[in-house]
C-alpha cells in the first residue's frame, strides 16, 4: 500500500520525524513530493471541474465549494488514495513520524 508514496519519503522517515519534532512555532510538516509523481498527476487529471450546481455549504445550501461525500467517485487515483489513507500500514507509517 505504501507504494503510492514517493520512495524518498519512506527512506527519509527518520529525518521527517526529526523535522516534525523541531518545527516552530509548533510541530508541523510540509513534505514535498509526498506521492509518486504518476499518482499526483492522475489525481490532478481526475479532479472534477467546478460546476455551480454541485456546490454547497456545510448546511446544504448554495455555496462555492464542491461537495461529494464519496471521494472515491472521482476516479481510480482517488480510490487509491482513499485506500492508502485508511490503511493500517499508512497509519503505522505516520505514527513513526
JSON list of N, CA, C and O in Angstrom, two decimals, residues 34-59:
[
{"chain": "A", "resi": 34, "resn": "UNK", "atom": "N", "xyz": [5.30, 14.10, -1.82]},
{"chain": "A", "resi": 34, "resn": "UNK", "atom": "CA", "xyz": [4.83, 13.08, -0.89]},
{"chain": "A", "resi": 34, "resn": "UNK", "atom": "C", "xyz": [4.37, 11.82, -1.63]},
{"chain": "A", "resi": 34, "resn": "UNK", "atom": "O", "xyz": [4.63, 10.70, -1.20]},
{"chain": "A", "resi": 35, "resn": "UNK", "atom": "N", "xyz": [3.66, 12.01, -2.74]},
{"chain": "A", "resi": 35, "resn": "UNK", "atom": "CA", "xyz": [3.14, 10.89, -3.52]},
{"chain": "A", "resi": 35, "resn": "UNK", "atom": "C", "xyz": [4.04, 10.59, -4.70]},
{"chain": "A", "resi": 35, "resn": "UNK", "atom": "O", "xyz": [4.82, 11.44, -5.15]},
{"chain": "A", "resi": 36, "resn": "UNK", "atom": "N", "xyz": [3.89, 9.39, -5.23]},
{"chain": "A", "resi": 36, "resn": "UNK", "atom": "CA", "xyz": [4.54, 9.07, -6.50]},
{"chain": "A", "resi": 36, "resn": "UNK", "atom": "C", "xyz": [4.05, 10.09, -7.53]},
{"chain": "A", "resi": 36, "resn": "UNK", "atom": "O", "xyz": [2.86, 10.44, -7.56]},
{"chain": "A", "resi": 37, "resn": "UNK", "atom": "N", "xyz": [4.94, 10.57, -8.36]},
{"chain": "A", "resi": 37, "resn": "UNK", "atom": "CA", "xyz": [4.58, 11.61, -9.32]},
{"chain": "A", "resi": 37, "resn": "UNK", "atom": "C", "xyz": [3.44, 11.17, -10.24]},
{"chain": "A", "resi": 37, "resn": "UNK", "atom": "O", "xyz": [2.53, 11.95, -10.52]},
{"chain": "A", "resi": 38, "resn": "UNK", "atom": "N", "xyz": [3.45, 9.93, -10.67]},
{"chain": "A", "resi": 38, "resn": "UNK", "atom": "CA", "xyz": [2.40, 9.45, -11.58]},
{"chain": "A", "resi": 38, "resn": "UNK", "atom": "C", "xyz": [1.03, 9.51, -10.90]},
{"chain": "A", "resi": 38, "resn": "UNK", "atom": "O", "xyz": [0.03, 9.84, -11.54]},
{"chain": "A", "resi": 39, "resn": "UNK", "atom": "N", "xyz": [0.97, 9.20, -9.61]},
{"chain": "A", "resi": 39, "resn": "UNK", "atom": "CA", "xyz": [-0.30, 9.28, -8.89]},
{"chain": "A", "resi": 39, "resn": "UNK", "atom": "C", "xyz": [-0.74, 10.72, -8.72]},
{"chain": "A", "resi": 39, "resn": "UNK", "atom": "O", "xyz": [-1.92, 11.05, -8.88]},
{"chain": "A", "resi": 40, "resn": "UNK", "atom": "N", "xyz": [0.20, 11.60, -8.41]},
{"chain": "A", "resi": 40, "resn": "UNK", "atom": "CA", "xyz": [-0.14, 13.02, -8.25]},
{"chain": "A", "resi": 40, "resn": "UNK", "atom": "C", "xyz": [-0.72, 13.58, -9.55]},
{"chain": "A", "resi": 40, "resn": "UNK", "atom": "O", "xyz": [-1.72, 14.30, -9.53]},
{"chain": "A", "resi": 41, "resn": "UNK", "atom": "N", "xyz": [-0.11, 13.23, -10.67]},
{"chain": "A", "resi": 41, "resn": "UNK", "atom": "CA", "xyz": [-0.61, 13.68, -11.98]},
{"chain": "A", "resi": 41, "resn": "UNK", "atom": "C", "xyz": [-2.01, 13.11, -12.23]},
{"chain": "A", "resi": 41, "resn": "UNK", "atom": "O", "xyz": [-2.91, 13.82, -12.70]},
{"chain": "A", "resi": 42, "resn": "UNK", "atom": "N", "xyz": [-2.19, 11.85, -11.90]},
{"chain": "A", "resi": 42, "resn": "UNK", "atom": "CA", "xyz": [-3.50, 11.22, -12.09]},
{"chain": "A", "resi": 42, "resn": "UNK", "atom": "C", "xyz": [-4.57, 11.92, -11.26]},
{"chain": "A", "resi": 42, "resn": "UNK", "atom": "O", "xyz": [-5.69, 12.14, -11.73]},
{"chain": "A", "resi": 43, "resn": "UNK", "atom": "N", "xyz": [-4.25, 12.28, -10.03]},
{"chain": "A", "resi": 43, "resn": "UNK", "atom": "CA", "xyz": [-5.22, 12.99, -9.18]},
{"chain": "A", "resi": 43, "resn": "UNK", "atom": "C", "xyz": [-5.60, 14.34, -9.78]},
{"chain": "A", "resi": 43, "resn": "UNK", "atom": "O", "xyz": [-6.78, 14.73, -9.75]},
{"chain": "A", "resi": 44, "resn": "UNK", "atom": "N", "xyz": [-4.62, 15.04, -10.32]},
{"chain": "A", "resi": 44, "resn": "UNK", "atom": "CA", "xyz": [-4.92, 16.32, -10.97]},
{"chain": "A", "resi": 44, "resn": "UNK", "atom": "C", "xyz": [-5.84, 16.12, -12.16]},
{"chain": "A", "resi": 44, "resn": "UNK", "atom": "O", "xyz": [-6.81, 16.85, -12.34]},
{"chain": "A", "resi": 45, "resn": "UNK", "atom": "N", "xyz": [-5.54, 15.10, -12.96]},
{"chain": "A", "resi": 45, "resn": "UNK", "atom": "CA", "xyz": [-6.36, 14.83, -14.16]},
{"chain": "A", "resi": 45, "resn": "UNK", "atom": "C", "xyz": [-7.78, 14.40, -13.80]},
{"chain": "A", "resi": 45, "resn": "UNK", "atom": "O", "xyz": [-8.73, 14.71, -14.51]},
{"chain": "A", "resi": 46, "resn": "UNK", "atom": "N", "xyz": [-7.94, 13.69, -12.70]},
{"chain": "A", "resi": 46, "resn": "UNK", "atom": "CA", "xyz": [-9.25, 13.19, -12.30]},
{"chain": "A", "resi": 46, "resn": "UNK", "atom": "C", "xyz": [-10.06, 14.20, -11.49]},
{"chain": "A", "resi": 46, "resn": "UNK", "atom": "O", "xyz": [-11.26, 14.00, -11.29]},
{"chain": "A", "resi": 47, "resn": "UNK", "atom": "N", "xyz": [-9.42, 15.26, -11.01]},
{"chain": "A", "resi": 47, "resn": "UNK", "atom": "CA", "xyz": [-10.13, 16.20, -10.16]},
{"chain": "A", "resi": 47, "resn": "UNK", "atom": "C", "xyz": [-11.31, 16.79, -10.93]},
{"chain": "A", "resi": 47, "resn": "UNK", "atom": "O", "xyz": [-11.17, 17.23, -12.06]},
{"chain": "A", "resi": 48, "resn": "UNK", "atom": "N", "xyz": [-12.47, 16.77, -10.32]},
{"chain": "A", "resi": 48, "resn": "UNK", "atom": "CA", "xyz": [-13.67, 17.20, -11.05]},
{"chain": "A", "resi": 48, "resn": "UNK", "atom": "C", "xyz": [-13.67, 18.70, -11.33]},
{"chain": "A", "resi": 48, "resn": "UNK", "atom": "O", "xyz": [-13.15, 19.49, -10.53]},
{"chain": "A", "resi": 49, "resn": "UNK", "atom": "N", "xyz": [-14.25, 19.09, -12.45]},
{"chain": "A", "resi": 49, "resn": "UNK", "atom": "CA", "xyz": [-14.35, 20.52, -12.75]},
{"chain": "A", "resi": 49, "resn": "UNK", "atom": "C", "xyz": [-15.36, 21.19, -11.83]},
{"chain": "A", "resi": 49, "resn": "UNK", "atom": "O", "xyz": [-16.24, 20.52, -11.26]},
{"chain": "A", "resi": 50, "resn": "UNK", "atom": "N", "xyz": [-15.22, 22.48, -11.69]},
{"chain": "A", "resi": 50, "resn": "UNK", "atom": "CA", "xyz": [-16.17, 23.25, -10.88]},
{"chain": "A", "resi": 50, "resn": "UNK", "atom": "C", "xyz": [-17.49, 23.35, -11.62]},
{"chain": "A", "resi": 50, "resn": "UNK", "atom": "O", "xyz": [-17.55, 23.78, -12.77]},
{"chain": "A", "resi": 51, "resn": "UNK", "atom": "N", "xyz": [-18.54, 22.89, -10.97]},
{"chain": "A", "resi": 51, "resn": "UNK", "atom": "CA", "xyz": [-19.90, 23.00, -11.51]},
{"chain": "A", "resi": 51, "resn": "UNK", "atom": "C", "xyz": [-20.77, 23.63, -10.43]},
{"chain": "A", "resi": 51, "resn": "UNK", "atom": "O", "xyz": [-20.96, 23.05, -9.37]},
{"chain": "A", "resi": 52, "resn": "UNK", "atom": "N", "xyz": [-21.27, 24.80, -10.72]},
{"chain": "A", "resi": 52, "resn": "UNK", "atom": "CA", "xyz": [-22.02, 25.55, -9.71]},
{"chain": "A", "resi": 52, "resn": "UNK", "atom": "C", "xyz": [-23.18, 24.74, -9.14]},
{"chain": "A", "resi": 52, "resn": "UNK", "atom": "O", "xyz": [-23.47, 24.82, -7.95]},
{"chain": "A", "resi": 53, "resn": "UNK", "atom": "N", "xyz": [-23.82, 23.91, -9.97]},
{"chain": "A", "resi": 53, "resn": "UNK", "atom": "CA", "xyz": [-24.97, 23.14, -9.49]},
{"chain": "A", "resi": 53, "resn": "UNK", "atom": "C", "xyz": [-24.57, 22.06, -8.48]},
{"chain": "A", "resi": 53, "resn": "UNK", "atom": "O", "xyz": [-25.42, 21.52, -7.78]},
{"chain": "A", "resi": 54, "resn": "UNK", "atom": "N", "xyz": [-23.26, 21.74, -8.37]},
{"chain": "A", "resi": 54, "resn": "UNK", "atom": "CA", "xyz": [-22.80, 20.74, -7.41]},
{"chain": "A", "resi": 54, "resn": "UNK", "atom": "C", "xyz": [-22.16, 21.35, -6.16]},
{"chain": "A", "resi": 54, "resn": "UNK", "atom": "O", "xyz": [-21.62, 20.65, -5.33]},
{"chain": "A", "resi": 55, "resn": "UNK", "atom": "N", "xyz": [-22.24, 22.66, -6.03]},
{"chain": "A", "resi": 55, "resn": "UNK", "atom": "CA", "xyz": [-21.61, 23.31, -4.88]},
{"chain": "A", "resi": 55, "resn": "UNK", "atom": "C", "xyz": [-22.63, 23.51, -3.76]},
{"chain": "A", "resi": 55, "resn": "UNK", "atom": "O", "xyz": [-23.81, 23.77, -4.01]},
{"chain": "A", "resi": 56, "resn": "UNK", "atom": "N", "xyz": [-22.13, 23.37, -2.53]},
{"chain": "A", "resi": 56, "resn": "UNK", "atom": "CA", "xyz": [-23.00, 23.52, -1.37]},
{"chain": "A", "resi": 56, "resn": "UNK", "atom": "C", "xyz": [-22.19, 24.02, -0.18]},
{"chain": "A", "resi": 56, "resn": "UNK", "atom": "O", "xyz": [-20.99, 23.82, -0.10]},
{"chain": "A", "resi": 57, "resn": "UNK", "atom": "N", "xyz": [-22.89, 24.61, 0.75]},
{"chain": "A", "resi": 57, "resn": "UNK", "atom": "CA", "xyz": [-22.27, 24.94, 2.04]},
{"chain": "A", "resi": 57, "resn": "UNK", "atom": "C", "xyz": [-22.39, 23.70, 2.93]},
{"chain": "A", "resi": 57, "resn": "UNK", "atom": "O", "xyz": [-23.07, 22.73, 2.57]},
{"chain": "A", "resi": 58, "resn": "UNK", "atom": "N", "xyz": [-21.78, 23.76, 4.09]},
{"chain": "A", "resi": 58, "resn": "UNK", "atom": "CA", "xyz": [-21.90, 22.64, 5.02]},
{"chain": "A", "resi": 58, "resn": "UNK", "atom": "C", "xyz": [-23.33, 22.46, 5.52]},
{"chain": "A", "resi": 58, "resn": "UNK", "atom": "O", "xyz": [-23.68, 21.43, 6.10]},
{"chain": "A", "resi": 59, "resn": "UNK", "atom": "N", "xyz": [-24.21, 23.44, 5.26]},
{"chain": "A", "resi": 59, "resn": "UNK", "atom": "CA", "xyz": [-25.61, 23.36, 5.67]},
{"chain": "A", "resi": 59, "resn": "UNK", "atom": "C", "xyz": [-26.51, 22.91, 4.52]},
{"chain": "A", "resi": 59, "resn": "UNK", "atom": "O", "xyz": [-27.73, 22.85, 4.68]}
]
